[in-house]
Amino acid sequence: MEVIIQKDKGSATKLVARLLANQLNETPTMTLGLATGRTMEALYDELVRLYEAKEVDFSKCGSFNLDEYVGLTPEDPNSYRSYMNKWLFDRVNIHKAKTHVPNGSAEDLDEECRNYEALIRGAGGLDFQLLGIGSSGHIGFNEPLSALRSLTRVKALTRDTIEQNSGLFPDPSMMPRRAITMGVDTILKSKRAVLLATGSSKADIIAKAVEGPLTAIVTASALQLHSHCTIVVDEDAAAKLTHRDYYDWIFQNEPEWAAYR
Ligand code: GLP
């Protein structure tokens, strides 16, 4: 795991956008794993900016989103499919047919989950998995006690998560109580994972995920098992990390980061 600390939200977001764009330029046919949430809105704005500046091209890639609320149709304005259309897919040249978001309104949800997992495997797995982190320490909607070997399935959301996300619904009571999510193991199988967290509200959970024990209570801590995971944070989200001298030293000295300094 590497931890990259940037001075503010803007530079942390730009760094992640450049990482993704560079990988996509290297391998245009890659499969992206995409995330939602407020943090990602700025990231998608930056990717759109790079696209408009002709610095990145989405025409050959495919994508799989981490999760979707159970009970919402793809057309529902509060669905993650609508979020993705609004923030990214409608603004760049990605082929919509190659974008995947679980269908939260499927009649047979278990079958939908199995099919989603099979589609990811069929595409050759996820090459670049983008992640945010929820206040409960979740990645995707892998709430506390999610099995570290879990695959795509339905999860009941915690009260914490409902509080964190219900403000995004026109009426908080409209927020679904369950979601389909890629499992922890689905995420761990990605070839590269990049987690972006900004703001002081993420400081405690970032410290637990990065420097705390590996535990299913904080599913983001499972990223300590990932073979190539980068955590990008701003100063506020990094505030509770204790080994930052080492993290900064890596970023300042390792050749792979030269282009990003
Ligand atoms: C939702 C998503 C998570 C994401 C989290 C972060 O809960 N299911 O994948 O990490 O939001 O949200 P925000 O960026 O709004 O803090």
mmCIF file of C-alpha atoms and ligand atoms in Angstrom:
data_model
loop_
_atom_site.group_PDB
_atom_site.id
_atom_site.type_symbol
_atom_site.label_atom_id
_atom_site.label_comp_id
_atom_site.label_asym_id
_atom_site.label_seq_id
_atom_site.Cartn_x
_atom_site.Cartn_y
_atom_site.Cartn_z
ATOM 1 C CA MET A 1 0.000 0.000 0.000
ATOM 2 C CA GLU A 2 1.202 3.523 -0.732
ATOM 3 C CA VAL A 3 -0.160 6.685 0.855
ATOM 4 C CA ILE A 4 0.099 9.929 -1.092
ATOM 5 C CA ILE A 5 -0.661 13.101 0.848
ATOM 6 C CA GLN A 6 -1.528 16.236 -1.113
ATOM 7 C CA LYS A 7 -1.946 19.733 0.276
ATOM 8 C CA ASP A 8 -5.645 20.093 -0.494
ATOM 9 C CA LYS A 9 -8.703 18.466 -2.015
ATOM 10 C CA GLY A 10 -8.023 19.972 -5.447
ATOM 11 C CA SER A 11 -4.514 18.549 -5.782
ATOM 12 C CA ALA A 12 -5.496 15.123 -4.379
ATOM 13 C CA THR A 13 -8.364 14.931 -6.876
ATOM 14 C CA LYS A 14 -6.162 16.037 -9.789
ATOM 15 C CA LEU A 15 -3.529 13.438 -8.923
ATOM 16 C CA VAL A 16 -6.089 10.603 -8.994
ATOM 17 C CA ALA A 17 -7.538 11.887 -12.288
ATOM 18 C CA ARG A 18 -4.038 11.922 -13.838
ATOM 19 C CA LEU A 19 -3.285 8.420 -12.533
ATOM 20 C CA LEU A 20 -6.450 7.103 -14.135
ATOM 21 C CA ALA A 21 -5.930 9.038 -17.370
ATOM 22 C CA ASN A 22 -2.321 7.845 -17.688
ATOM 23 C CA GLN A 23 -3.325 4.207 -17.194
ATOM 24 C CA LEU A 24 -6.128 4.566 -19.700
ATOM 25 C CA ASN A 25 -3.790 6.124 -22.255
ATOM 26 C CA GLU A 26 -1.381 3.237 -21.754
ATOM 27 C CA THR A 27 -4.108 0.575 -22.057
ATOM 28 C CA PRO A 28 -7.137 2.105 -23.821
ATOM 29 C CA THR A 29 -9.137 -1.151 -23.641
ATOM 30 C CA MET A 30 -8.886 -1.474 -19.876
ATOM 31 C CA THR A 31 -11.812 -2.176 -17.557
ATOM 32 C CA LEU A 32 -12.450 0.501 -14.957
ATOM 33 C CA GLY A 33 -14.087 -0.041 -11.587
ATOM 34 C CA LEU A 34 -15.968 3.154 -10.748
ATOM 35 C CA ALA A 35 -17.267 4.691 -7.527
ATOM 36 C CA THR A 36 -19.927 7.209 -6.501
ATOM 37 C CA GLY A 37 -20.301 9.678 -3.631
ATOM 38 C CA ARG A 38 -19.627 13.388 -3.150
ATOM 39 C CA THR A 39 -15.829 12.946 -3.286
ATOM 40 C CA MET A 40 -16.056 11.495 -6.793
ATOM 41 C CA GLU A 41 -18.008 14.452 -8.200
ATOM 42 C CA ALA A 42 -14.859 16.609 -8.250
ATOM 43 C CA LEU A 43 -12.882 13.714 -9.699
ATOM 44 C CA TYR A 44 -15.341 13.227 -12.560
ATOM 45 C CA ASP A 45 -15.298 16.994 -13.230
ATOM 46 C CA GLU A 46 -11.514 16.764 -13.538
ATOM 47 C CA LEU A 47 -11.700 13.720 -15.845
ATOM 48 C CA VAL A 48 -14.179 15.596 -18.048
ATOM 49 C CA ARG A 49 -11.758 18.534 -18.141
ATOM 50 C CA LEU A 50 -8.928 16.192 -19.245
ATOM 51 C CA TYR A 51 -11.234 14.648 -21.852
ATOM 52 C CA GLU A 52 -12.182 18.057 -23.253
ATOM 53 C CA ALA A 53 -8.477 18.957 -23.385
ATOM 54 C CA LYS A 54 -8.000 15.728 -25.414
ATOM 55 C CA GLU A 55 -5.735 14.303 -22.708
ATOM 56 C CA VAL A 56 -7.810 11.163 -22.182
ATOM 57 C CA ASP A 57 -10.047 9.012 -24.354
ATOM 58 C CA PHE A 58 -12.729 6.667 -23.023
ATOM 59 C CA SER A 59 -13.839 5.223 -26.371
ATOM 60 C CA LYS A 60 -12.277 1.800 -25.932
ATOM 61 C CA CYS A 61 -12.702 1.101 -22.212
ATOM 62 C CA GLY A 62 -15.468 -0.584 -20.261
ATOM 63 C CA SER A 63 -16.602 -0.015 -16.696
ATOM 64 C CA PHE A 64 -18.255 -1.639 -13.693
ATOM 65 C CA ASN A 65 -19.625 0.409 -10.819
ATOM 66 C CA LEU A 66 -19.166 -0.724 -7.257
ATOM 67 C CA ASP A 67 -22.757 -0.614 -6.113
ATOM 68 C CA GLU A 68 -26.405 0.371 -6.514
ATOM 69 C CA TYR A 69 -29.362 0.893 -4.180
ATOM 70 C CA VAL A 70 -31.898 -1.926 -4.000
ATOM 71 C CA GLY A 71 -35.363 -0.887 -5.163
ATOM 72 C CA LEU A 72 -34.297 1.962 -7.467
ATOM 73 C CA THR A 73 -34.691 1.546 -11.220
ATOM 74 C CA PRO A 74 -31.762 2.684 -13.385
ATOM 75 C CA GLU A 75 -33.946 5.630 -14.522
ATOM 76 C CA ASP A 76 -34.595 6.794 -10.954
ATOM 77 C CA PRO A 77 -32.825 10.165 -10.556
ATOM 78 C CA ASN A 78 -31.392 8.949 -7.216
ATOM 79 C CA SER A 79 -29.906 5.741 -8.621
ATOM 80 C CA TYR A 80 -26.160 5.379 -9.021
ATOM 81 C CA ARG A 81 -26.775 4.706 -12.740
ATOM 82 C CA SER A 82 -28.283 8.208 -12.977
ATOM 83 C CA TYR A 83 -25.382 9.609 -10.925
ATOM 84 C CA MET A 84 -22.856 8.049 -13.332
ATOM 85 C CA ASN A 85 -24.695 9.307 -16.418
ATOM 86 C CA LYS A 86 -24.844 12.795 -14.951
ATOM 87 C CA TRP A 87 -21.291 13.081 -13.633
ATOM 88 C CA LEU A 88 -19.329 11.089 -16.220
ATOM 89 C CA PHE A 89 -20.940 8.912 -18.896
ATOM 90 C CA ASP A 90 -22.986 11.671 -20.590
ATOM 91 C CA ARG A 91 -19.966 13.998 -20.624
ATOM 92 C CA VAL A 92 -17.253 11.808 -22.202
ATOM 93 C CA ASN A 93 -16.988 9.411 -25.157
ATOM 94 C CA ILE A 94 -17.427 6.165 -23.218
ATOM 95 C CA HIS A 95 -19.758 3.646 -24.912
ATOM 96 C CA LYS A 96 -22.769 3.357 -22.616
ATOM 97 C CA ALA A 97 -23.247 -0.281 -23.657
ATOM 98 C CA LYS A 98 -19.862 -1.039 -22.111
ATOM 99 C CA THR A 99 -20.734 0.601 -18.773
ATOM 100 C CA HIS A 100 -22.207 -1.565 -16.022
ATOM 101 C CA VAL A 101 -24.024 -0.664 -12.828
ATOM 102 C CA PRO A 102 -25.847 -3.400 -10.875
ATOM 103 C CA ASN A 103 -29.616 -3.327 -11.422
ATOM 104 C CA GLY A 104 -31.145 -2.616 -8.022
ATOM 105 C CA SER A 105 -34.641 -3.242 -9.357
ATOM 106 C CA ALA A 106 -33.915 -6.749 -10.728
ATOM 107 C CA GLU A 107 -36.631 -9.266 -9.862
ATOM 108 C CA ASP A 108 -34.114 -11.840 -8.671
ATOM 109 C CA LEU A 109 -31.437 -9.877 -6.823
ATOM 110 C CA ASP A 110 -29.241 -12.907 -6.063
ATOM 111 C CA GLU A 111 -29.172 -13.801 -9.728
ATOM 112 C CA GLU A 112 -28.341 -10.182 -10.604
ATOM 113 C CA CYS A 113 -25.390 -10.329 -8.177
ATOM 114 C CA ARG A 114 -24.106 -13.634 -9.567
ATOM 115 C CA ASN A 115 -24.413 -12.328 -13.124
ATOM 116 C CA TYR A 116 -22.605 -9.103 -12.238
ATOM 117 C CA GLU A 117 -19.688 -10.998 -10.748
ATOM 118 C CA ALA A 118 -19.592 -13.287 -13.828
ATOM 119 C CA LEU A 119 -19.620 -10.267 -16.164
ATOM 120 C CA ILE A 120 -16.617 -8.797 -14.335
ATOM 121 C CA ARG A 121 -14.731 -12.096 -14.632
ATOM 122 C CA GLY A 122 -15.796 -12.380 -18.298
ATOM 123 C CA ALA A 123 -14.297 -8.948 -18.977
ATOM 124 C CA GLY A 124 -10.988 -10.230 -17.589
ATOM 125 C CA GLY A 125 -11.389 -8.586 -14.173
ATOM 126 C CA LEU A 126 -11.018 -4.976 -13.088
ATOM 127 C CA ASP A 127 -7.830 -3.229 -14.178
ATOM 128 C CA PHE A 128 -8.214 -0.007 -12.203
ATOM 129 C CA GLN A 129 -10.606 0.179 -9.275
ATOM 130 C CA LEU A 130 -11.502 3.634 -8.019
ATOM 131 C CA LEU A 131 -12.672 3.813 -4.384
ATOM 132 C CA GLY A 132 -14.037 6.273 -1.874
ATOM 133 C CA ILE A 133 -14.532 5.507 1.788
ATOM 134 C CA GLY A 134 -17.700 5.872 3.845
ATOM 135 C CA SER A 135 -17.686 7.021 7.457
ATOM 136 C CA SER A 136 -18.384 3.418 8.539
ATOM 137 C CA GLY A 137 -15.137 2.405 6.809
ATOM 138 C CA HIS A 138 -16.934 0.798 3.914
ATOM 139 C CA ILE A 139 -15.589 0.372 0.403
ATOM 140 C CA GLY A 140 -18.460 0.029 -2.044
ATOM 141 C CA PHE A 141 -21.273 -0.776 0.381
ATOM 142 C CA ASN A 142 -19.285 -3.404 2.262
ATOM 143 C CA GLU A 143 -20.531 -2.472 5.689
ATOM 144 C CA PRO A 144 -18.854 -3.584 8.945
ATOM 145 C CA LEU A 145 -18.535 -7.359 9.256
ATOM 146 C CA SER A 146 -18.644 -7.909 5.504
ATOM 147 C CA ALA A 147 -16.762 -11.120 4.830
ATOM 148 C CA LEU A 148 -13.316 -10.318 3.512
ATOM 149 C CA ARG A 149 -13.899 -13.026 0.905
ATOM 150 C CA SER A 150 -17.309 -11.695 -0.139
ATOM 151 C CA LEU A 151 -18.355 -11.328 -3.770
ATOM 152 C CA THR A 152 -21.136 -9.173 -5.252
ATOM 153 C CA ARG A 153 -24.267 -9.475 -3.102
ATOM 154 C CA VAL A 154 -27.000 -7.545 -1.287
ATOM 155 C CA LYS A 155 -26.000 -5.775 1.946
ATOM 156 C CA ALA A 156 -28.145 -4.078 4.581
ATOM 157 C CA LEU A 157 -26.874 -0.529 5.159
ATOM 158 C CA THR A 158 -25.807 0.708 8.600
ATOM 159 C CA ARG A 159 -27.459 3.616 10.373
ATOM 160 C CA ASP A 160 -24.201 5.553 9.852
ATOM 161 C CA THR A 161 -24.360 5.107 6.096
ATOM 162 C CA ILE A 162 -28.054 5.978 5.970
ATOM 163 C CA GLU A 163 -27.282 9.187 7.885
ATOM 164 C CA GLN A 164 -24.326 9.969 5.625
ATOM 165 C CA ASN A 165 -26.158 9.445 2.330
ATOM 166 C CA SER A 166 -29.834 10.219 3.004
ATOM 167 C CA GLY A 167 -29.174 13.949 2.622
ATOM 168 C CA LEU A 168 -28.628 13.265 -1.092
ATOM 169 C CA PHE A 169 -32.287 12.179 -1.484
ATOM 170 C CA PRO A 170 -35.081 14.754 -1.900
ATOM 171 C CA ASP A 171 -36.609 13.286 1.274
ATOM 172 C CA PRO A 172 -34.253 11.351 3.598
ATOM 173 C CA SER A 173 -36.908 8.655 4.129
ATOM 174 C CA MET A 174 -36.628 7.779 0.410
ATOM 175 C CA MET A 175 -33.159 6.325 0.913
ATOM 176 C CA PRO A 176 -33.189 2.541 0.430
ATOM 177 C CA ARG A 177 -32.025 0.394 3.357
ATOM 178 C CA ARG A 178 -30.194 -2.170 1.203
ATOM 179 C CA ALA A 179 -27.778 -2.102 -1.717
ATOM 180 C CA ILE A 180 -26.105 -4.435 -4.191
ATOM 181 C CA THR A 181 -22.340 -4.124 -3.812
ATOM 182 C CA MET A 182 -19.218 -5.723 -5.214
ATOM 183 C CA GLY A 183 -17.730 -7.806 -2.415
ATOM 184 C CA VAL A 184 -14.476 -7.130 -0.595
ATOM 185 C CA ASP A 185 -12.854 -9.959 -2.532
ATOM 186 C CA THR A 186 -14.180 -8.617 -5.858
ATOM 187 C CA ILE A 187 -12.336 -5.384 -5.049
ATOM 188 C CA LEU A 188 -9.206 -7.161 -3.806
ATOM 189 C CA LYS A 189 -8.977 -9.034 -7.116
ATOM 190 C CA SER A 190 -8.630 -5.771 -9.068
ATOM 191 C CA LYS A 191 -5.170 -5.265 -10.563
ATOM 192 C CA ARG A 192 -4.848 -1.794 -9.127
ATOM 193 C CA ALA A 193 -6.956 0.036 -6.553
ATOM 194 C CA VAL A 194 -6.879 3.777 -5.867
ATOM 195 C CA LEU A 195 -8.804 5.213 -2.917
ATOM 196 C CA LEU A 196 -9.457 8.959 -2.748
ATOM 197 C CA ALA A 197 -10.485 10.583 0.541
ATOM 198 C CA THR A 198 -10.601 14.286 1.328
ATOM 199 C CA GLY A 199 -11.719 16.420 4.269
ATOM 200 C CA SER A 200 -11.400 16.200 8.036
ATOM 201 C CA SER A 201 -14.507 13.999 8.387
ATOM 202 C CA LYS A 202 -12.437 11.163 6.844
ATOM 203 C CA ALA A 203 -9.353 11.534 9.100
ATOM 204 C CA ASP A 204 -10.328 8.960 11.765
ATOM 205 C CA ILE A 205 -11.498 6.296 9.354
ATOM 206 C CA ILE A 206 -8.461 6.731 7.062
ATOM 207 C CA ALA A 207 -6.131 6.202 10.038
ATOM 208 C CA LYS A 208 -8.052 3.040 10.982
ATOM 209 C CA ALA A 209 -8.089 1.708 7.412
ATOM 210 C CA VAL A 210 -4.398 2.377 6.708
ATOM 211 C CA GLU A 211 -2.651 1.933 10.054
ATOM 212 C CA GLY A 212 -5.216 0.022 12.110
ATOM 213 C CA PRO A 213 -5.568 -3.751 12.318
ATOM 214 C CA LEU A 214 -6.964 -5.692 9.386
ATOM 215 C CA THR A 215 -10.573 -6.209 10.401
ATOM 216 C CA ALA A 216 -13.953 -6.856 8.815
ATOM 217 C CA ILE A 217 -15.288 -4.073 11.065
ATOM 218 C CA VAL A 218 -13.482 -1.570 8.803
ATOM 219 C CA THR A 219 -13.665 -3.182 5.380
ATOM 220 C CA ALA A 220 -11.304 -0.587 3.863
ATOM 221 C CA SER A 221 -8.565 -2.116 6.067
ATOM 222 C CA ALA A 222 -8.763 -5.164 3.760
ATOM 223 C CA LEU A 223 -6.945 -3.009 1.200
ATOM 224 C CA GLN A 224 -3.815 -3.795 3.233
ATOM 225 C CA LEU A 225 -4.063 -7.185 1.471
ATOM 226 C CA HIS A 226 -4.292 -5.647 -2.000
ATOM 227 C CA SER A 227 -1.258 -6.239 -4.198
ATOM 228 C CA HIS A 228 -1.227 -2.687 -5.654
ATOM 229 C CA CYS A 229 -3.236 -0.155 -3.723
ATOM 230 C CA THR A 230 -2.683 3.608 -3.521
ATOM 231 C CA ILE A 231 -4.451 5.797 -0.967
ATOM 232 C CA VAL A 232 -4.594 9.458 -2.005
ATOM 233 C CA VAL A 233 -5.606 11.922 0.704
ATOM 234 C CA ASP A 234 -5.468 15.641 1.376
ATOM 235 C CA GLU A 235 -3.884 17.110 4.532
ATOM 236 C CA ASP A 236 -7.238 17.111 6.349
ATOM 237 C CA ALA A 237 -7.945 13.427 5.717
ATOM 238 C CA ALA A 238 -4.298 12.571 6.547
ATOM 239 C CA ALA A 239 -4.373 14.370 9.913
ATOM 240 C CA LYS A 240 -4.497 11.218 12.086
ATOM 241 C CA LEU A 241 -1.829 9.196 10.240
ATOM 242 C CA THR A 242 1.294 8.547 12.320
ATOM 243 C CA HIS A 243 3.819 7.379 9.696
ATOM 244 C CA ARG A 244 3.519 10.273 7.294
ATOM 245 C CA ASP A 245 7.259 10.996 7.172
ATOM 246 C CA TYR A 246 7.723 7.660 5.453
ATOM 247 C CA TYR A 247 4.757 8.183 3.101
ATOM 248 C CA ASP A 248 6.087 11.612 2.092
ATOM 249 C CA TRP A 249 9.587 10.227 1.619
ATOM 250 C CA ILE A 250 8.278 7.597 -0.820
ATOM 251 C CA PHE A 251 6.336 10.193 -2.785
ATOM 252 C CA GLN A 252 9.308 12.570 -2.947
ATOM 253 C CA ASN A 253 11.931 9.957 -3.850
ATOM 254 C CA GLU A 254 10.471 6.988 -5.696
ATOM 255 C CA PRO A 255 10.859 7.353 -9.490
ATOM 256 C CA GLU A 256 7.319 6.147 -10.257
ATOM 257 C CA TRP A 257 5.955 9.322 -8.600
ATOM 258 C CA ALA A 258 8.321 11.762 -10.352
ATOM 259 C CA ALA A 259 5.694 12.775 -12.913
ATOM 260 C CA TYR A 260 3.155 13.531 -10.170
ATOM 261 C CA ARG A 261 5.258 15.672 -7.824
HETATM 262 C C1 GLP B 1 -21.215 5.796 -0.870
HETATM 263 C C2 GLP B 1 -20.614 4.757 -1.797
HETATM 264 C C3 GLP B 1 -19.186 4.463 -1.416
HETATM 265 C C4 GLP B 1 -18.400 5.752 -1.237
HETATM 266 C C5 GLP B 1 -19.044 6.621 -0.184
HETATM 267 C C6 GLP B 1 -18.264 7.909 0.070
HETATM 268 O O1 GLP B 1 -21.557 5.281 0.361
HETATM 269 N N1 GLP B 1 -21.342 3.525 -1.789
HETATM 270 O O2 GLP B 1 -18.603 3.680 -2.443
HETATM 271 O O3 GLP B 1 -17.093 5.450 -0.860
HETATM 272 O O4 GLP B 1 -20.337 6.915 -0.673
HETATM 273 O O5 GLP B 1 -19.086 9.012 0.068
HETATM 274 P P1 GLP B 1 -18.615 10.513 0.030
HETATM 275 O O6 GLP B 1 -17.644 10.664 -1.043
HETATM 276 O O7 GLP B 1 -19.902 11.238 -0.224
HETATM 277 O O8 GLP B 1 -18.049 10.786 1.385
#
